[in-house]
């Protein structure tokens, strides 16, 4: 352990803060010259839309807490305290939807989601409170053990009580007191902020949006130079007069009347020449690529059609949502369950409803499952959020088509187990004779 602890301590305090537990963004500077942080990035509609889609998707998925049964199946552990906390109300101030939406937003912007675990005297989890990622520091002590250090301000609620008057004090939390869901990272402990990693792309999107705003604010006309053949005593007054008369989108297309031989010469290229609109559109696709969200989900339908939009939605569930919910499930098992409980319980987000496809495809799938005997009527009704049929009325029966049989039993009605015909010729003749003697019976062809 001495050797391992020495290796752990070597990465306690990385020199580059973007490789550690917090992100300075190097003062938020980007190659476009725009200031980018997690909060300023949310002012971009594409970033806001991607974060909202993913956070609301994870928050709206049914989150269930299951127990393994003795027969190898599973059942909902509704009597366990964690079921109510995560399914309904993690703390007295939040619903489960708001709690998960908040943590997922933190995860998408800062790359980490933290929540303080409140336990009672028995060690049972009684509440979960979100913590701001930009105030959390993850480090190791001199023995190589992890700890979490959180900065608390006056308005914060810590340990279920209002904070003291001390401003900016730090609270040290042990790993069993923190639910930590890390995003993509290099050390497996702390995730990297997607906004920090893609700050140049987001900065360019902000710059193009600001350019468009200023373009229309200046009357949707290129800037230029007012030339006068003589000397102007007060150039600023002429400039302000021109701006007041022709500046702003409300003054667009006004006819300018120039006096005293003045001449207006534009010096800027047009937005079309600068491919302004194409740049804005590309940056929207770039931001969607960062969060792995299909462009049609943020309003870009250029490459979507009725033939592929459903497939893109299914891919969104499989390749975008599934990795996120797996992080959630495994992090909750690691932090909220005891070693003994980990053998008996597990968490599960139900994404089956998002993978069902359209109504006709679902009905065809249900019909196949029902006719082949691996789904009952109640199994189907539960997936469709319908009331169950009572068991005495056959709701739990598993049925198969009567015209299906095993290959080895295909000739069971023609021969017995020894391959001998069940009815000899004499027996067949005797049966026909008995039929002929039945009153009113007439054999075909007679």
Tab-separated table of C-alpha atoms in Angstrom:
chain	number	residue	atom	x	y	z
A	1	UNK	CA	0.000	0.000	0.000
A	2	UNK	CA	2.944	2.283	0.586
A	3	UNK	CA	3.969	2.055	-3.072
A	4	UNK	CA	0.409	2.547	-4.305
A	5	UNK	CA	-0.165	5.543	-2.065
A	6	UNK	CA	2.975	7.136	-3.467
A	7	UNK	CA	1.630	6.700	-6.988
A	8	UNK	CA	-1.731	8.174	-5.983
A	9	UNK	CA	-0.137	11.230	-4.405
A	10	UNK	CA	1.696	12.008	-7.649
A	11	UNK	CA	-1.557	13.185	-9.236
A	12	UNK	CA	-3.076	14.935	-6.226
A	13	UNK	CA	-2.593	18.472	-7.524
A	14	UNK	CA	-2.210	18.671	-11.291
A	15	UNK	CA	-0.358	21.721	-12.554
A	16	UNK	CA	-2.938	22.263	-15.305
A	17	UNK	CA	-6.294	22.938	-13.675
A	18	UNK	CA	-8.185	21.643	-16.699
A	19	UNK	CA	-6.757	18.245	-15.764
A	20	UNK	CA	-7.975	18.403	-12.182
A	21	UNK	CA	-11.180	18.749	-10.246
A	22	UNK	CA	-11.997	22.315	-11.326
A	23	UNK	CA	-11.687	24.378	-14.496
A	24	UNK	CA	-10.235	27.847	-14.723
A	25	UNK	CA	-10.602	28.014	-18.544
A	26	UNK	CA	-7.460	30.130	-18.450
A	27	UNK	CA	-9.752	33.099	-17.681
A	28	UNK	CA	-12.269	31.823	-20.220
A	29	UNK	CA	-10.297	33.032	-23.220
A	30	UNK	CA	-10.834	31.426	-26.632
A	31	UNK	CA	-9.272	31.770	-30.050
A	32	UNK	CA	-12.320	33.792	-31.155
A	33	UNK	CA	-11.719	36.301	-28.371
A	34	UNK	CA	-15.004	35.518	-26.624
A	35	UNK	CA	-15.264	34.712	-22.927
A	36	UNK	CA	-16.652	31.191	-22.433
A	37	UNK	CA	-17.658	29.541	-19.163
A	38	UNK	CA	-20.288	26.975	-18.257
A	39	UNK	CA	-22.802	29.720	-17.558
A	40	UNK	CA	-22.019	31.943	-20.542
A	41	UNK	CA	-22.164	28.905	-22.842
A	42	UNK	CA	-25.801	28.387	-21.835
A	43	UNK	CA	-26.622	31.673	-23.583
A	44	UNK	CA	-26.020	29.882	-26.874
A	45	UNK	CA	-29.331	28.414	-27.978
A	46	UNK	CA	-27.715	25.228	-29.305
A	47	UNK	CA	-25.898	24.558	-26.016
A	48	UNK	CA	-29.007	25.358	-23.992
A	49	UNK	CA	-31.110	23.076	-26.189
A	50	UNK	CA	-28.675	20.129	-25.987
A	51	UNK	CA	-28.355	20.431	-22.210
A	52	UNK	CA	-32.109	20.704	-21.795
A	53	UNK	CA	-32.829	17.695	-24.030
A	54	UNK	CA	-30.390	15.410	-22.230
A	55	UNK	CA	-31.177	16.579	-18.688
A	56	UNK	CA	-34.944	16.337	-19.192
A	57	UNK	CA	-34.607	12.951	-20.908
A	58	UNK	CA	-32.682	11.441	-17.983
A	59	UNK	CA	-34.977	13.119	-15.444
A	60	UNK	CA	-38.160	11.837	-17.113
A	61	UNK	CA	-37.034	8.203	-17.401
A	62	UNK	CA	-38.638	5.915	-14.801
A	63	UNK	CA	-35.975	5.147	-12.175
A	64	UNK	CA	-36.668	1.877	-10.368
A	65	UNK	CA	-34.963	0.164	-7.429
A	66	UNK	CA	-35.036	-3.640	-7.720
A	67	UNK	CA	-34.295	-6.643	-5.532
A	68	UNK	CA	-33.088	-9.997	-6.838
A	69	UNK	CA	-35.553	-12.792	-6.051
A	70	UNK	CA	-34.714	-16.367	-5.084
A	71	UNK	CA	-35.921	-17.729	-8.428
A	72	UNK	CA	-33.456	-15.557	-10.379
A	73	UNK	CA	-35.951	-12.815	-11.216
A	74	UNK	CA	-36.390	-9.314	-9.855
A	75	UNK	CA	-39.031	-7.273	-8.065
A	76	UNK	CA	-39.394	-3.638	-7.040
A	77	UNK	CA	-37.958	-2.975	-3.573
A	78	UNK	CA	-40.707	-0.505	-2.658
A	79	UNK	CA	-40.204	-0.973	1.086
A	80	UNK	CA	-36.550	0.106	0.941
A	81	UNK	CA	-35.983	3.821	1.880
A	82	UNK	CA	-33.934	4.417	-1.285
A	83	UNK	CA	-36.922	3.592	-3.474
A	84	UNK	CA	-38.891	6.594	-2.221
A	85	UNK	CA	-35.840	8.892	-2.244
A	86	UNK	CA	-34.905	8.285	-5.875
A	87	UNK	CA	-38.313	7.520	-7.335
A	88	UNK	CA	-40.261	10.324	-5.634
A	89	UNK	CA	-38.489	12.792	-3.343
A	90	UNK	CA	-34.714	12.835	-2.653
A	91	UNK	CA	-35.090	15.708	-0.163
A	92	UNK	CA	-37.945	17.838	1.212
A	93	UNK	CA	-37.183	20.620	-1.293
A	94	UNK	CA	-37.059	18.713	-4.591
A	95	UNK	CA	-38.898	16.127	-6.605
A	96	UNK	CA	-37.032	13.271	-8.215
A	97	UNK	CA	-37.372	14.932	-11.635
A	98	UNK	CA	-35.856	18.245	-10.486
A	99	UNK	CA	-33.071	16.486	-8.598
A	100	UNK	CA	-32.006	14.378	-11.571
A	101	UNK	CA	-32.423	17.262	-14.006
A	102	UNK	CA	-30.149	19.439	-11.861
A	103	UNK	CA	-27.432	16.820	-11.494
A	104	UNK	CA	-27.566	15.980	-15.193
A	105	UNK	CA	-27.157	19.666	-16.058
A	106	UNK	CA	-24.076	19.800	-13.823
A	107	UNK	CA	-22.747	16.675	-15.497
A	108	UNK	CA	-23.185	18.095	-18.993
A	109	UNK	CA	-21.669	21.504	-18.228
A	110	UNK	CA	-18.965	20.769	-15.644
A	111	UNK	CA	-18.356	17.100	-16.395
A	112	UNK	CA	-19.162	16.091	-12.802
A	113	UNK	CA	-22.282	15.811	-10.665
A	114	UNK	CA	-22.055	15.872	-6.859
A	115	UNK	CA	-24.724	15.286	-4.248
A	116	UNK	CA	-24.318	15.222	-0.479
A	117	UNK	CA	-25.599	12.046	1.170
A	118	UNK	CA	-27.397	12.619	4.477
A	119	UNK	CA	-27.533	9.530	6.709
A	120	UNK	CA	-29.247	8.787	10.004
A	121	UNK	CA	-27.702	7.177	13.072
A	122	UNK	CA	-28.058	3.715	11.517
A	123	UNK	CA	-26.128	4.742	8.416
A	124	UNK	CA	-29.246	4.686	6.231
A	125	UNK	CA	-29.604	7.299	3.468
A	126	UNK	CA	-32.388	9.739	4.350
A	127	UNK	CA	-31.754	12.619	1.897
A	128	UNK	CA	-29.701	13.714	-1.110
A	129	UNK	CA	-28.786	17.361	-1.790
A	130	UNK	CA	-27.100	18.605	-5.017
A	131	UNK	CA	-23.740	20.383	-4.695
A	132	UNK	CA	-22.297	22.864	-7.172
A	133	UNK	CA	-19.405	21.298	-9.138
A	134	UNK	CA	-17.440	24.560	-9.441
A	135	UNK	CA	-17.126	24.703	-5.646
A	136	UNK	CA	-15.985	21.097	-5.202
A	137	UNK	CA	-12.385	19.939	-5.011
A	138	UNK	CA	-11.399	16.265	-5.119
A	139	UNK	CA	-8.083	15.401	-3.538
A	140	UNK	CA	-6.180	12.734	-1.576
A	141	UNK	CA	-4.754	12.913	1.919
A	142	UNK	CA	-1.264	11.849	2.980
A	143	UNK	CA	-2.422	8.223	3.136
A	144	UNK	CA	-3.813	8.230	-0.410
A	145	UNK	CA	-7.460	8.296	0.681
A	146	UNK	CA	-9.908	10.367	-1.342
A	147	UNK	CA	-11.773	13.278	0.176
A	148	UNK	CA	-14.075	15.999	-1.128
A	149	UNK	CA	-13.651	19.643	-0.130
A	150	UNK	CA	-16.640	21.929	-0.708
A	151	UNK	CA	-16.763	25.718	-0.412
A	152	UNK	CA	-19.817	26.934	1.521
A	153	UNK	CA	-21.331	30.413	1.501
A	154	UNK	CA	-23.868	32.076	3.775
A	155	UNK	CA	-26.972	31.111	1.795
A	156	UNK	CA	-26.081	27.425	1.532
A	157	UNK	CA	-27.797	24.637	3.396
A	158	UNK	CA	-25.285	22.149	4.783
A	159	UNK	CA	-26.100	19.045	6.800
A	160	UNK	CA	-29.738	20.109	6.764
A	161	UNK	CA	-28.953	23.412	8.540
A	162	UNK	CA	-28.402	26.932	7.303
A	163	UNK	CA	-24.789	27.928	6.908
A	164	UNK	CA	-23.046	30.109	9.477
A	165	UNK	CA	-21.908	33.684	8.914
A	166	UNK	CA	-18.485	32.498	7.798
A	167	UNK	CA	-18.025	33.429	4.144
A	168	UNK	CA	-16.261	31.010	1.858
A	169	UNK	CA	-15.512	28.356	4.475
A	170	UNK	CA	-14.642	24.849	3.303
A	171	UNK	CA	-16.229	21.607	4.437
A	172	UNK	CA	-14.431	18.289	4.058
A	173	UNK	CA	-16.646	15.360	3.070
A	174	UNK	CA	-15.678	11.712	2.997
A	175	UNK	CA	-16.422	9.547	-0.086
A	176	UNK	CA	-19.311	7.778	1.658
A	177	UNK	CA	-20.951	11.199	2.143
A	178	UNK	CA	-20.900	12.155	-1.566
A	179	UNK	CA	-22.707	10.744	-4.571
A	180	UNK	CA	-20.246	11.570	-7.344
A	181	UNK	CA	-21.111	10.890	-10.995
A	182	UNK	CA	-18.034	11.671	-13.125
A	183	UNK	CA	-18.127	12.242	-16.866
A	184	UNK	CA	-15.400	11.478	-19.371
A	185	UNK	CA	-11.988	11.937	-17.756
A	186	UNK	CA	-8.403	10.765	-17.873
A	187	UNK	CA	-7.929	9.457	-14.321
A	188	UNK	CA	-11.269	7.706	-13.764
A	189	UNK	CA	-12.005	9.899	-10.743
A	190	UNK	CA	-12.922	13.345	-12.056
A	191	UNK	CA	-14.586	14.153	-15.364
A	192	UNK	CA	-13.658	16.868	-17.819
A	193	UNK	CA	-16.003	19.724	-18.591
A	194	UNK	CA	-17.359	19.399	-22.170
A	195	UNK	CA	-17.611	23.202	-22.260
A	196	UNK	CA	-13.922	23.559	-21.358
A	197	UNK	CA	-12.878	21.010	-23.951
A	198	UNK	CA	-14.967	22.638	-26.710
A	199	UNK	CA	-14.625	26.277	-25.667
A	200	UNK	CA	-13.175	27.378	-29.035
A	201	UNK	CA	-16.115	25.934	-30.982
A	202	UNK	CA	-18.595	27.543	-28.597
A	203	UNK	CA	-16.651	30.822	-28.667
A	204	UNK	CA	-16.855	30.892	-32.455
A	205	UNK	CA	-20.616	30.326	-32.270
A	206	UNK	CA	-20.939	33.221	-29.818
A	207	UNK	CA	-18.810	35.423	-32.074
A	208	UNK	CA	-20.911	34.716	-35.181
A	209	UNK	CA	-24.111	35.361	-33.251
A	210	UNK	CA	-22.745	38.672	-31.966
A	211	UNK	CA	-21.659	39.607	-35.479
A	212	UNK	CA	-25.184	39.010	-36.763
A	213	UNK	CA	-26.675	41.101	-33.969
A	214	UNK	CA	-24.350	44.015	-34.692
A	215	UNK	CA	-24.947	43.656	-38.413
A	216	UNK	CA	-28.676	44.284	-37.972
A	217	UNK	CA	-28.113	46.865	-35.236
A	218	UNK	CA	-26.146	48.915	-37.766
A	219	UNK	CA	-29.007	48.993	-40.245
A	220	UNK	CA	-28.189	45.732	-42.028
A	221	UNK	CA	-25.758	47.684	-44.239
A	222	UNK	CA	-21.971	47.344	-44.424
A	223	UNK	CA	-19.951	49.873	-42.467
A	224	UNK	CA	-17.991	52.345	-44.533
A	225	UNK	CA	-16.301	55.754	-44.771
A	226	UNK	CA	-17.905	59.170	-45.215
A	227	UNK	CA	-15.566	61.219	-47.412
A	228	UNK	CA	-15.653	65.034	-47.479
A	229	UNK	CA	-13.694	67.084	-50.029
A	230	UNK	CA	-12.780	69.678	-47.440
A	231	UNK	CA	-11.957	69.718	-43.728
A	232	UNK	CA	-14.637	68.887	-41.145
A	233	UNK	CA	-14.350	70.810	-37.899
A	234	UNK	CA	-16.306	68.256	-35.823
A	235	UNK	CA	-16.093	64.716	-37.347
A	236	UNK	CA	-17.769	63.106	-34.316
A	237	UNK	CA	-20.863	65.243	-34.796
A	238	UNK	CA	-21.176	64.154	-38.429
A	239	UNK	CA	-20.706	60.505	-37.465
A	240	UNK	CA	-23.331	60.685	-34.725
A	241	UNK	CA	-25.759	62.429	-37.063
A	242	UNK	CA	-25.266	59.693	-39.677
A	243	UNK	CA	-25.694	56.950	-37.103
A	244	UNK	CA	-28.854	58.538	-35.672
A	245	UNK	CA	-30.369	58.868	-39.141
A	246	UNK	CA	-29.338	55.599	-40.776
A	247	UNK	CA	-28.191	53.312	-37.917
A	248	UNK	CA	-30.283	50.504	-36.486
A	249	UNK	CA	-32.568	47.998	-38.196
A	250	UNK	CA	-35.470	50.488	-37.945
A	251	UNK	CA	-33.642	52.838	-40.327
A	252	UNK	CA	-32.753	50.190	-42.875
A	253	UNK	CA	-33.277	51.024	-46.577
A	254	UNK	CA	-33.542	54.779	-45.951
A	255	UNK	CA	-32.283	56.969	-48.766
A	256	UNK	CA	-29.230	58.981	-47.826
A	257	UNK	CA	-28.863	62.577	-49.047
A	258	UNK	CA	-25.252	63.726	-48.994
A	259	UNK	CA	-24.340	67.409	-49.050
A	260	UNK	CA	-21.241	69.464	-49.705
A	261	UNK	CA	-19.704	66.850	-51.990
A	262	UNK	CA	-19.692	64.117	-49.316
A	263	UNK	CA	-19.341	60.542	-50.509
A	264	UNK	CA	-20.087	57.225	-48.745
A	265	UNK	CA	-17.711	54.347	-49.484
A	266	UNK	CA	-18.457	50.889	-47.987
A	267	UNK	CA	-15.374	49.015	-46.833
A	268	UNK	CA	-16.784	45.750	-45.470
A	269	UNK	CA	-17.629	42.561	-47.318
A	270	UNK	CA	-21.187	41.335	-47.332
A	271	UNK	CA	-22.405	38.548	-45.032
A	272	UNK	CA	-22.864	36.278	-48.059
A	273	UNK	CA	-19.218	36.774	-49.018
A	274	UNK	CA	-18.175	35.986	-45.481
A	275	UNK	CA	-20.469	32.906	-45.512
A	276	UNK	CA	-22.009	34.154	-42.327
A	277	UNK	CA	-25.114	31.966	-42.414
A	278	UNK	CA	-23.148	28.842	-43.313
A	279	UNK	CA	-20.776	29.467	-40.414
A	280	UNK	CA	-23.642	29.837	-37.954
A	281	UNK	CA	-25.267	26.624	-39.169
A	282	UNK	CA	-22.023	24.674	-39.000
A	283	UNK	CA	-21.431	25.792	-35.427
A	284	UNK	CA	-24.883	24.532	-34.444
A	285	UNK	CA	-23.987	21.119	-35.878
A	286	UNK	CA	-20.639	21.333	-34.088
A	287	UNK	CA	-22.297	21.902	-30.720
A	288	UNK	CA	-24.763	19.053	-31.371
A	289	UNK	CA	-21.736	16.862	-32.132
A	290	UNK	CA	-20.152	17.766	-28.780
A	291	UNK	CA	-23.158	16.463	-26.851
A	292	UNK	CA	-23.896	13.685	-29.383
A	293	UNK	CA	-27.431	14.929	-29.956
A	294	UNK	CA	-29.049	14.341	-33.388
A	295	UNK	CA	-29.377	17.693	-35.193
A	296	UNK	CA	-33.100	17.183	-35.801
A	297	UNK	CA	-33.685	17.269	-32.038
A	298	UNK	CA	-32.394	20.841	-31.841
A	299	UNK	CA	-34.353	22.047	-34.867
A	300	UNK	CA	-32.028	21.211	-37.789
A	301	UNK	CA	-34.127	19.057	-40.131
A	302	UNK	CA	-32.001	19.472	-43.245
A	303	UNK	CA	-30.702	15.897	-43.217
A	304	UNK	CA	-33.786	14.303	-41.673
A	305	UNK	CA	-36.720	12.684	-43.416
A	306	UNK	CA	-39.655	10.463	-42.603
A	307	UNK	CA	-37.493	7.465	-43.522
A	308	UNK	CA	-34.620	8.084	-41.115
A	309	UNK	CA	-35.855	10.355	-38.332
A	310	UNK	CA	-37.194	7.446	-36.264
A	311	UNK	CA	-33.913	5.582	-36.667
A	312	UNK	CA	-32.014	8.689	-35.538
A	313	UNK	CA	-34.226	8.883	-32.450
A	314	UNK	CA	-33.514	5.236	-31.620
A	315	UNK	CA	-29.786	5.846	-32.064
A	316	UNK	CA	-30.086	8.774	-29.664
A	317	UNK	CA	-31.399	6.398	-27.004
A	318	UNK	CA	-28.824	3.677	-27.692
A	319	UNK	CA	-25.665	5.706	-28.178
A	320	UNK	CA	-26.353	8.917	-26.237
A	321	UNK	CA	-28.723	8.177	-23.360
A	322	UNK	CA	-27.577	4.636	-22.528
A	323	UNK	CA	-23.991	5.626	-21.584
A	324	UNK	CA	-25.304	8.418	-19.357
A	325	UNK	CA	-27.834	6.258	-17.517
A	326	UNK	CA	-25.167	3.565	-17.052
A	327	UNK	CA	-22.975	6.146	-15.301
A	328	UNK	CA	-25.911	7.041	-13.065
A	329	UNK	CA	-26.816	3.444	-12.220
A	330	UNK	CA	-23.294	2.331	-11.362
A	331	UNK	CA	-22.472	5.501	-9.400
A	332	UNK	CA	-25.622	5.110	-7.274
A	333	UNK	CA	-24.857	1.451	-6.560
A	334	UNK	CA	-21.302	2.339	-5.552
A	335	UNK	CA	-22.219	5.262	-3.259
A	336	UNK	CA	-25.659	4.440	-1.840
A	337	UNK	CA	-25.570	0.687	-1.168
A	338	UNK	CA	-23.644	-1.242	1.460
A	339	UNK	CA	-21.430	-4.165	0.382
A	340	UNK	CA	-24.156	-6.630	1.395
A	341	UNK	CA	-26.890	-4.660	-0.369
A	342	UNK	CA	-24.893	-4.585	-3.606
A	343	UNK	CA	-25.444	-8.359	-3.852
A	344	UNK	CA	-29.222	-8.017	-3.504
A	345	UNK	CA	-30.287	-4.677	-5.000
A	346	UNK	CA	-29.689	-2.645	-8.147
A	347	UNK	CA	-30.934	0.534	-9.847
A	348	UNK	CA	-32.414	0.587	-13.333
A	349	UNK	CA	-33.547	3.364	-15.660
A	350	UNK	CA	-36.344	2.091	-17.885
A	351	UNK	CA	-35.555	3.184	-21.463
A	352	UNK	CA	-37.738	0.505	-23.063
A	353	UNK	CA	-40.519	3.004	-23.630
A	354	UNK	CA	-38.216	5.133	-25.802
A	355	UNK	CA	-37.189	2.139	-27.923
A	356	UNK	CA	-40.669	0.907	-28.774
A	357	UNK	CA	-40.998	2.763	-32.057
A	358	UNK	CA	-44.263	3.846	-33.634
A	359	UNK	CA	-47.682	2.429	-32.780
A	360	UNK	CA	-47.914	-0.009	-35.691
A	361	UNK	CA	-44.437	-1.440	-35.027
A	362	UNK	CA	-45.278	-1.900	-31.342
A	363	UNK	CA	-48.536	-3.691	-32.115
A	364	UNK	CA	-46.828	-6.035	-34.576
A	365	UNK	CA	-44.140	-6.803	-32.018
A	366	UNK	CA	-46.691	-7.441	-29.280
A	367	UNK	CA	-48.671	-9.758	-31.591
A	368	UNK	CA	-45.550	-11.803	-32.329
A	369	UNK	CA	-44.621	-12.001	-28.639
A	370	UNK	CA	-48.166	-12.952	-27.616
A	371	UNK	CA	-48.574	-15.646	-30.266
A	372	UNK	CA	-45.183	-17.185	-29.484
A	373	UNK	CA	-45.884	-17.398	-25.765
A	374	UNK	CA	-43.194	-15.205	-24.243
A	375	UNK	CA	-45.493	-12.295	-23.286
A	376	UNK	CA	-48.866	-12.357	-21.572
A	377	UNK	CA	-51.681	-9.842	-21.969
A	378	UNK	CA	-50.658	-8.163	-18.707
A	379	UNK	CA	-47.016	-7.946	-19.818
A	380	UNK	CA	-48.143	-6.004	-22.879
A	381	UNK	CA	-50.622	-3.838	-20.977
A	382	UNK	CA	-47.956	-2.891	-18.435
A	383	UNK	CA	-45.656	-1.646	-21.204
A	384	UNK	CA	-48.543	0.384	-22.639
A	385	UNK	CA	-49.367	1.806	-19.193
A	386	UNK	CA	-52.772	0.115	-19.100
A	387	UNK	CA	-54.563	-1.516	-16.166
A	388	UNK	CA	-53.899	-5.205	-15.600
A	389	UNK	CA	-56.451	-7.876	-16.447
A	390	UNK	CA	-57.314	-10.008	-13.353
A	391	UNK	CA	-55.513	-13.333	-13.263
A	392	UNK	CA	-58.804	-15.245	-13.046
A	393	UNK	CA	-59.754	-13.686	-16.393
A	394	UNK	CA	-56.611	-14.955	-18.078
A	395	UNK	CA	-54.475	-11.825	-17.938
A	396	UNK	CA	-51.332	-13.764	-16.933
A	397	UNK	CA	-51.736	-16.689	-19.355
A	398	UNK	CA	-48.970	-17.470	-21.846
A	399	UNK	CA	-50.414	-18.872	-25.075
A	400	UNK	CA	-49.019	-20.380	-28.282
A	401	UNK	CA	-50.518	-21.201	-31.659
A	402	UNK	CA	-52.087	-24.661	-31.779
A	403	UNK	CA	-50.639	-25.481	-35.207
A	404	UNK	CA	-47.083	-25.496	-33.863
A	405	UNK	CA	-45.401	-28.662	-32.545
A	406	UNK	CA	-41.938	-30.087	-32.059
A	407	UNK	CA	-40.235	-31.546	-35.106
A	408	UNK	CA	-39.753	-34.894	-33.367
A	409	UNK	CA	-43.497	-35.083	-32.717
A	410	UNK	CA	-44.516	-34.256	-36.308
A	411	UNK	CA	-45.686	-37.882	-37.036
A	412	UNK	CA	-47.116	-38.684	-33.641
A	413	UNK	CA	-50.674	-39.013	-35.011
A	414	UNK	CA	-49.636	-41.299	-37.844
A	415	UNK	CA	-47.378	-43.749	-36.026
A	416	UNK	CA	-46.697	-44.935	-32.507
A	417	UNK	CA	-43.327	-44.857	-30.812
A	418	UNK	CA	-42.145	-48.009	-32.675
A	419	UNK	CA	-42.914	-46.607	-36.095
A	420	UNK	CA	-45.947	-48.954	-36.485
A	421	UNK	CA	-49.128	-47.509	-37.912
A	422	UNK	CA	-51.686	-46.883	-35.240
A	423	UNK	CA	-54.551	-48.408	-37.311
A	424	UNK	CA	-54.078	-51.512	-39.455
A	425	UNK	CA	-55.930	-52.040	-42.737
A	426	UNK	CA	-58.442	-54.326	-41.019
A	427	UNK	CA	-59.072	-51.649	-38.357
A	428	UNK	CA	-59.600	-48.997	-40.991
A	429	UNK	CA	-62.121	-51.187	-42.860
A	430	UNK	CA	-63.946	-51.883	-39.623
A	431	UNK	CA	-64.174	-48.161	-38.840
A	432	UNK	CA	-65.537	-47.434	-42.301
A	433	UNK	CA	-68.098	-50.213	-41.915
A	434	UNK	CA	-69.285	-48.695	-38.634
A	435	UNK	CA	-69.597	-45.290	-40.268
A	436	UNK	CA	-71.649	-46.745	-43.148
A	437	UNK	CA	-74.107	-48.179	-40.619
A	438	UNK	CA	-74.727	-44.775	-39.022
A	439	UNK	CA	-78.256	-43.499	-39.831
A	440	UNK	CA	-78.267	-40.848	-42.556
A	441	UNK	CA	-74.544	-41.250	-43.276
A	442	UNK	CA	-73.551	-41.118	-46.947
A	443	UNK	CA	-69.914	-41.521	-47.985
A	444	UNK	CA	-68.529	-39.086	-50.554
A	445	UNK	CA	-68.795	-40.421	-54.106
A	446	UNK	CA	-71.765	-42.670	-53.324
